[in-house]
Short mmCIF file of C-alpha atoms in Angstrom, two decimals:
data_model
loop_
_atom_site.label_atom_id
_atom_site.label_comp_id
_atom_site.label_asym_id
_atom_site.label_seq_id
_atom_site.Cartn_x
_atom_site.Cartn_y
_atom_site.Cartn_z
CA UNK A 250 -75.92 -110.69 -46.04
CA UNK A 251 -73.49 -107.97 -47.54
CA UNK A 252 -71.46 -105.61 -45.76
CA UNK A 253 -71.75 -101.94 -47.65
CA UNK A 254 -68.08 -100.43 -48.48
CA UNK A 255 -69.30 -96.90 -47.23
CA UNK A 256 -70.35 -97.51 -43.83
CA UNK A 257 -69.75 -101.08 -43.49
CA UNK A 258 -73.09 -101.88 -42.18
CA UNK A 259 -74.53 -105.16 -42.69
CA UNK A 260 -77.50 -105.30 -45.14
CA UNK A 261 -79.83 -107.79 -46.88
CA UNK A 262 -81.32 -107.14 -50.18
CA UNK A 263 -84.43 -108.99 -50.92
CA UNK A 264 -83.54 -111.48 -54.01
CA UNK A 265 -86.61 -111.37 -56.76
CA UNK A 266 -87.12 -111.84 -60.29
CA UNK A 267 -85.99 -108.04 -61.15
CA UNK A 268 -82.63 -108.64 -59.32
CA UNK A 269 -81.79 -112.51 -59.70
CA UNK A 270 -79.18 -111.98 -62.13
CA UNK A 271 -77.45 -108.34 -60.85
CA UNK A 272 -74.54 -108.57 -58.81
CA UNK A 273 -74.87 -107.99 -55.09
CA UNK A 274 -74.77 -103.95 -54.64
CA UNK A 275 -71.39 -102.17 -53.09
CA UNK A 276 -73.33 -100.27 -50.63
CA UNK A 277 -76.27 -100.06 -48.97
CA UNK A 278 -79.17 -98.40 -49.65
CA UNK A 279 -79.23 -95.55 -47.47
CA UNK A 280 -75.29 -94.78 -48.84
CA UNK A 281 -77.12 -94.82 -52.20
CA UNK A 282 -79.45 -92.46 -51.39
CA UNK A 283 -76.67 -90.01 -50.15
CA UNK A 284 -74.86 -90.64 -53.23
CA UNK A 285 -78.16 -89.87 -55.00
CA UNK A 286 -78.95 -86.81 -53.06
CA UNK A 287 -75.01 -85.23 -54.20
CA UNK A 288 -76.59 -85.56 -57.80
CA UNK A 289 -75.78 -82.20 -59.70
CA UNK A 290 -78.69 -80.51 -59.92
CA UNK A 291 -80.67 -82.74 -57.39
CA UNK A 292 -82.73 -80.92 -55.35
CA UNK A 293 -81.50 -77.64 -56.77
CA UNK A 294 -84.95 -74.65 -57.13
CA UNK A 295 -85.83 -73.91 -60.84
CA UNK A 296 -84.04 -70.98 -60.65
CA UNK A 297 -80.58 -72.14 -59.74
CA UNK A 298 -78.10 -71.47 -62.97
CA UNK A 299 -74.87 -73.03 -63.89
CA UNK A 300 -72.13 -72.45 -65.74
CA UNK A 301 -73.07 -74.47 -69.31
CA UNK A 302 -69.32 -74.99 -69.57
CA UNK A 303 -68.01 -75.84 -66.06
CA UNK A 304 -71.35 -76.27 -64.09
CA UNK A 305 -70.49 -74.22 -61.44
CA UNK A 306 -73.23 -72.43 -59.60
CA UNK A 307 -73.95 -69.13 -60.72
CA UNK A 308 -74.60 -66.21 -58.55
CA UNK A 309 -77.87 -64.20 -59.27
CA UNK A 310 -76.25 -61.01 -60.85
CA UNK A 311 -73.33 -63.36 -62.48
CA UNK A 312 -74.83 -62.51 -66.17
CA UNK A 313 -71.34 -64.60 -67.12
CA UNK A 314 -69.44 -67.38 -65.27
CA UNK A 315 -66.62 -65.37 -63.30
CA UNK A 316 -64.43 -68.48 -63.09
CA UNK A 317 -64.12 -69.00 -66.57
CA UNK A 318 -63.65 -65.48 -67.31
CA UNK A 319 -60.67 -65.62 -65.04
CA UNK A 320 -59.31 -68.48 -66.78
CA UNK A 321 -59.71 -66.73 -69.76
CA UNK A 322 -57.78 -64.52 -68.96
CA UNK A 323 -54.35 -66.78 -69.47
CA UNK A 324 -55.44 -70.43 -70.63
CA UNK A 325 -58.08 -71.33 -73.73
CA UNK A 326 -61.27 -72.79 -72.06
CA UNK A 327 -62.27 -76.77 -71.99
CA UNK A 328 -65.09 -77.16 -74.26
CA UNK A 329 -66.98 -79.27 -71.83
CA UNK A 330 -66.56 -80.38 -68.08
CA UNK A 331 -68.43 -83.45 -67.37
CA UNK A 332 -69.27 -84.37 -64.11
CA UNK A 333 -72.29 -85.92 -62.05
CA UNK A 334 -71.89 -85.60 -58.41
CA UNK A 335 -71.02 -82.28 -56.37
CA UNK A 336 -67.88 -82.07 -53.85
CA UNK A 337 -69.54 -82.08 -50.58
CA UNK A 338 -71.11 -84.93 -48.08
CA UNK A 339 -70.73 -88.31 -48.80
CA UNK A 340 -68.88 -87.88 -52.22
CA UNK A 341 -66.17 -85.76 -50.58
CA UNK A 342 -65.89 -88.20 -47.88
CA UNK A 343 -65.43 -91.39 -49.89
CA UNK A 344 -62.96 -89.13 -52.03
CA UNK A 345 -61.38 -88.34 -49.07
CA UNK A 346 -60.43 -91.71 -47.53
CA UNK A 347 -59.88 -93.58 -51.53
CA UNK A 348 -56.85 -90.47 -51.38
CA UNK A 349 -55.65 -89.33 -48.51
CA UNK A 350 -56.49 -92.49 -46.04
CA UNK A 351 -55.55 -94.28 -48.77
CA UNK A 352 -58.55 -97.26 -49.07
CA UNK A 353 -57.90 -98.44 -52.91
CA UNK A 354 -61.17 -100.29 -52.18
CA UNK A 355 -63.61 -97.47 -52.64
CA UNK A 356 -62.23 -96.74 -56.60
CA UNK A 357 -64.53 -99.81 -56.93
CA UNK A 358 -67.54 -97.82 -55.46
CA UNK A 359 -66.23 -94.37 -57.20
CA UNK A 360 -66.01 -96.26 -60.66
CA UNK A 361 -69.68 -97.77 -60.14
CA UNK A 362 -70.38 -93.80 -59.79
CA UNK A 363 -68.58 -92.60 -63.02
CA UNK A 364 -69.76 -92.37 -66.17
CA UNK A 365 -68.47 -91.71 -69.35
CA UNK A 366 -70.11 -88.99 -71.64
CA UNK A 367 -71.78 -90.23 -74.45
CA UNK A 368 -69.90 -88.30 -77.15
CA UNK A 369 -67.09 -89.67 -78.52
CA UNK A 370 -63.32 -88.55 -77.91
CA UNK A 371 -60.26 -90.14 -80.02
CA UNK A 372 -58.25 -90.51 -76.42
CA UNK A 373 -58.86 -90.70 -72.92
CA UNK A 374 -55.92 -88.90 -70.39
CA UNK A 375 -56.06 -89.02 -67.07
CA UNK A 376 -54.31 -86.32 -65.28
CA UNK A 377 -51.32 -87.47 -63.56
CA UNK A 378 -49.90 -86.96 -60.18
CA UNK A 379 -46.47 -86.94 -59.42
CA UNK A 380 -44.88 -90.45 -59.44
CA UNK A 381 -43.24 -88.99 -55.59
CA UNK A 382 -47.11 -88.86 -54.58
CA UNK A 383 -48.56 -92.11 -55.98
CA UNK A 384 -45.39 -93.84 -54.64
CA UNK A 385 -46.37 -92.61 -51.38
CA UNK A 386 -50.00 -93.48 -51.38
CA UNK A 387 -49.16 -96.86 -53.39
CA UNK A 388 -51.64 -96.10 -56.27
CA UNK A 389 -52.41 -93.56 -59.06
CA UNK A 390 -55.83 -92.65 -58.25
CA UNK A 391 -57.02 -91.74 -61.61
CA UNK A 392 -55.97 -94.30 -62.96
CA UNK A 393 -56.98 -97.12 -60.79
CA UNK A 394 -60.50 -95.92 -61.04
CA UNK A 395 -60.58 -96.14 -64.78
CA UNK A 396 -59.00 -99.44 -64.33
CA UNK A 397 -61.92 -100.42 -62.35
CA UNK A 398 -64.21 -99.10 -65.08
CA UNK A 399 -62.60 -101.23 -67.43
CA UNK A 400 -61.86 -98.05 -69.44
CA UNK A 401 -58.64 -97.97 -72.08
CA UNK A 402 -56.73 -94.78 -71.65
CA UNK A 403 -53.62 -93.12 -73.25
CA UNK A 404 -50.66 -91.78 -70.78
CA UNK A 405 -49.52 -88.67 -72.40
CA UNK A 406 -48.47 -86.10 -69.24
CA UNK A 407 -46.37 -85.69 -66.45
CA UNK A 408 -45.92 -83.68 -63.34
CA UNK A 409 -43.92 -82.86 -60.78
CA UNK A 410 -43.81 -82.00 -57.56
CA UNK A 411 -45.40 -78.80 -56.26
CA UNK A 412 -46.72 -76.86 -52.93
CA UNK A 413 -49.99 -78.12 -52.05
CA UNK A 414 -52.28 -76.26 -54.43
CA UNK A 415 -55.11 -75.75 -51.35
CA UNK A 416 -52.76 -73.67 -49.77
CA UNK A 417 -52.50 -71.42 -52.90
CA UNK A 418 -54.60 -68.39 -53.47
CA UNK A 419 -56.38 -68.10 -57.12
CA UNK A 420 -53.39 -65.42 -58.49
CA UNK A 421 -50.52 -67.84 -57.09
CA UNK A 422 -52.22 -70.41 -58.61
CA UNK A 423 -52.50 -69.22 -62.06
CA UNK A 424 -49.25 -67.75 -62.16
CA UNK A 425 -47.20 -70.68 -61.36
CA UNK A 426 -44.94 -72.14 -63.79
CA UNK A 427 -47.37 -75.03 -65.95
CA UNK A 428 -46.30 -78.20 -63.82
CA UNK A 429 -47.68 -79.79 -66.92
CA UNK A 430 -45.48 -81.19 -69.57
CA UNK A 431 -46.23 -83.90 -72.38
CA UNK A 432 -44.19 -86.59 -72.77
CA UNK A 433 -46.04 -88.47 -75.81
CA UNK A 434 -44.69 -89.83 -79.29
CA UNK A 435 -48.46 -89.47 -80.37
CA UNK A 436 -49.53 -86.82 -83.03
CA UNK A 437 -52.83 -85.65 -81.55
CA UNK A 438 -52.78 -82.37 -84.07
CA UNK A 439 -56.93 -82.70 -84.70
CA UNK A 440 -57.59 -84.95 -82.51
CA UNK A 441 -60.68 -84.88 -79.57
CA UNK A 442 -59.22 -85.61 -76.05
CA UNK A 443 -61.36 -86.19 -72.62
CA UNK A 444 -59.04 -85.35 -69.74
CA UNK A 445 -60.07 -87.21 -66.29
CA UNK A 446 -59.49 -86.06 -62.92
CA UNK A 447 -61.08 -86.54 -59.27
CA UNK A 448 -62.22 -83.15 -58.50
CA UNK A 449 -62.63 -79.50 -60.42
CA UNK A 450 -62.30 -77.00 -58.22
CA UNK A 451 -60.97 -73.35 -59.46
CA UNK A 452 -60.27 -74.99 -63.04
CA UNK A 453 -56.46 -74.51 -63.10
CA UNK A 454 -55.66 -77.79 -62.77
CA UNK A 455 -56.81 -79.15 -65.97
CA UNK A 456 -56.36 -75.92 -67.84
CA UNK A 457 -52.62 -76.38 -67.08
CA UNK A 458 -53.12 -79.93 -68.14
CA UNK A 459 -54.84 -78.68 -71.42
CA UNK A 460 -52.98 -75.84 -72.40
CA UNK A 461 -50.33 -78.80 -72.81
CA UNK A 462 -52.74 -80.10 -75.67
CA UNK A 463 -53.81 -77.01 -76.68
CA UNK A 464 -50.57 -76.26 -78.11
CA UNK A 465 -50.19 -79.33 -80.40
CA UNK A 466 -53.35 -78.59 -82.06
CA UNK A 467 -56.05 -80.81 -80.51
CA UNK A 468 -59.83 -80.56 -82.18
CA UNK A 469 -61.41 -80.44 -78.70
CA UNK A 470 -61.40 -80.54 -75.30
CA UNK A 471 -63.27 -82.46 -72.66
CA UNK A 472 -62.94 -83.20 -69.20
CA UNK A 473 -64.44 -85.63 -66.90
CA UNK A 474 -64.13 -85.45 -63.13
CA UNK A 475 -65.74 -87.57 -59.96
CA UNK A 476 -67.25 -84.75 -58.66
CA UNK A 477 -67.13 -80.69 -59.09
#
């Protein structure tokens, strides 16, 4: 018997020649099928759009994405957002309680989650939090999920800290001071760089983080987050 690290039921899976040589799941299977069901694009009618850039959810007379034109509006645009699950039931829970509850355990069920994009990038940056706030909690949680995902990353930004950005509206938001700043020896003039994160909300986050890049003449911008 395992116990599943969402719900902490009990739960048996049936050993056969298929699954002799997997290791025993994290969770059980009815977590799995919530996780499943918080699939971007699961579920979602034909005619649902998205954003191609940040995948949000278009409105039906949204002939372009509003956020992004916002953005655009102050901060060059990410090339490409990357992300697989949406912010809401069981993904914003287990979010939740890895952060703010602080239960490091579940980075091992958000890194079984994650996934790379296929394409290339010459560095992988996670966006940091301030070292008050990880102190605090005990762990980066970025970075201990890409620790988990046994993925090598570069450390090339710093923040500080700042008012809780939920409390902020859009405008305050956008025209706070960058919290951003880079603190890397590394020449990245040319250079492709995937920025990580745990959630995308409005965007400012990592546009702050990439303007930061943007200025030292990087080739392209990606970002990857657990869930938008």
């Amino acid at each position: 018997m395992s116990r599943c690290m969402q719900c902490h039921d009990q739960f048996h899976e049936p050993l056969h020649i298929l699954n002799f040589y997997k290791a025993t799941p994290l969770i059980c299977s009815s977590c799995e099928q919530q996780w499943e069901d918080m699939r971007i694009s699961k579920g979602e009618s034909s005619n649902v759009r998205r954003c191609e850039r940040c995948l949000k959810v278009l409105a039906e007379d949204e002939a372009a994405c509003l956020d992004c034109t916002f953005l655009e509006q102050s901060y060059r645009l990410i090339d490409q957002l990357y992300c697989t699950y949406q912010y809401k039931g069981i993904v914003r829970e287990t979010i939740h309680q890895y952060k703010f509850l602080k239960d490091v355990a579940l980075a091992e069920v958000i890194a079984s989650k994650v996934r790379l994009p296929q394409e290339q990038f010459d560095y992988i940056v996670p966006i940091p939090s301030p070292v008050e706030r990880d102190r605090d909690r005990t762990f980066s949680p970025v970075k201990v999920v890409l620790d988990q995902m046994g993925v090598h990353y570069t450390e090339m930004l710093e923040t500080r800290i700042r008012p809780k950005q939920s409390a902020l509206g859009k405008m305050k938001r956008a025209r706070s001071a960058n919290p951003f700043t880079f603190n890397s020896e590394i020449n990245i003039a040319n250079k492709s760089i995937l920025l990580v994160d745990d959630i995308y909300t409005t965007g400012l986050t990592v546009h702050n983080a990439g303007a930061q890049l943007y200025v030292r003449k990087i080739r392209k911008l990606g970002v990857l987050t657990f869930a938008r």
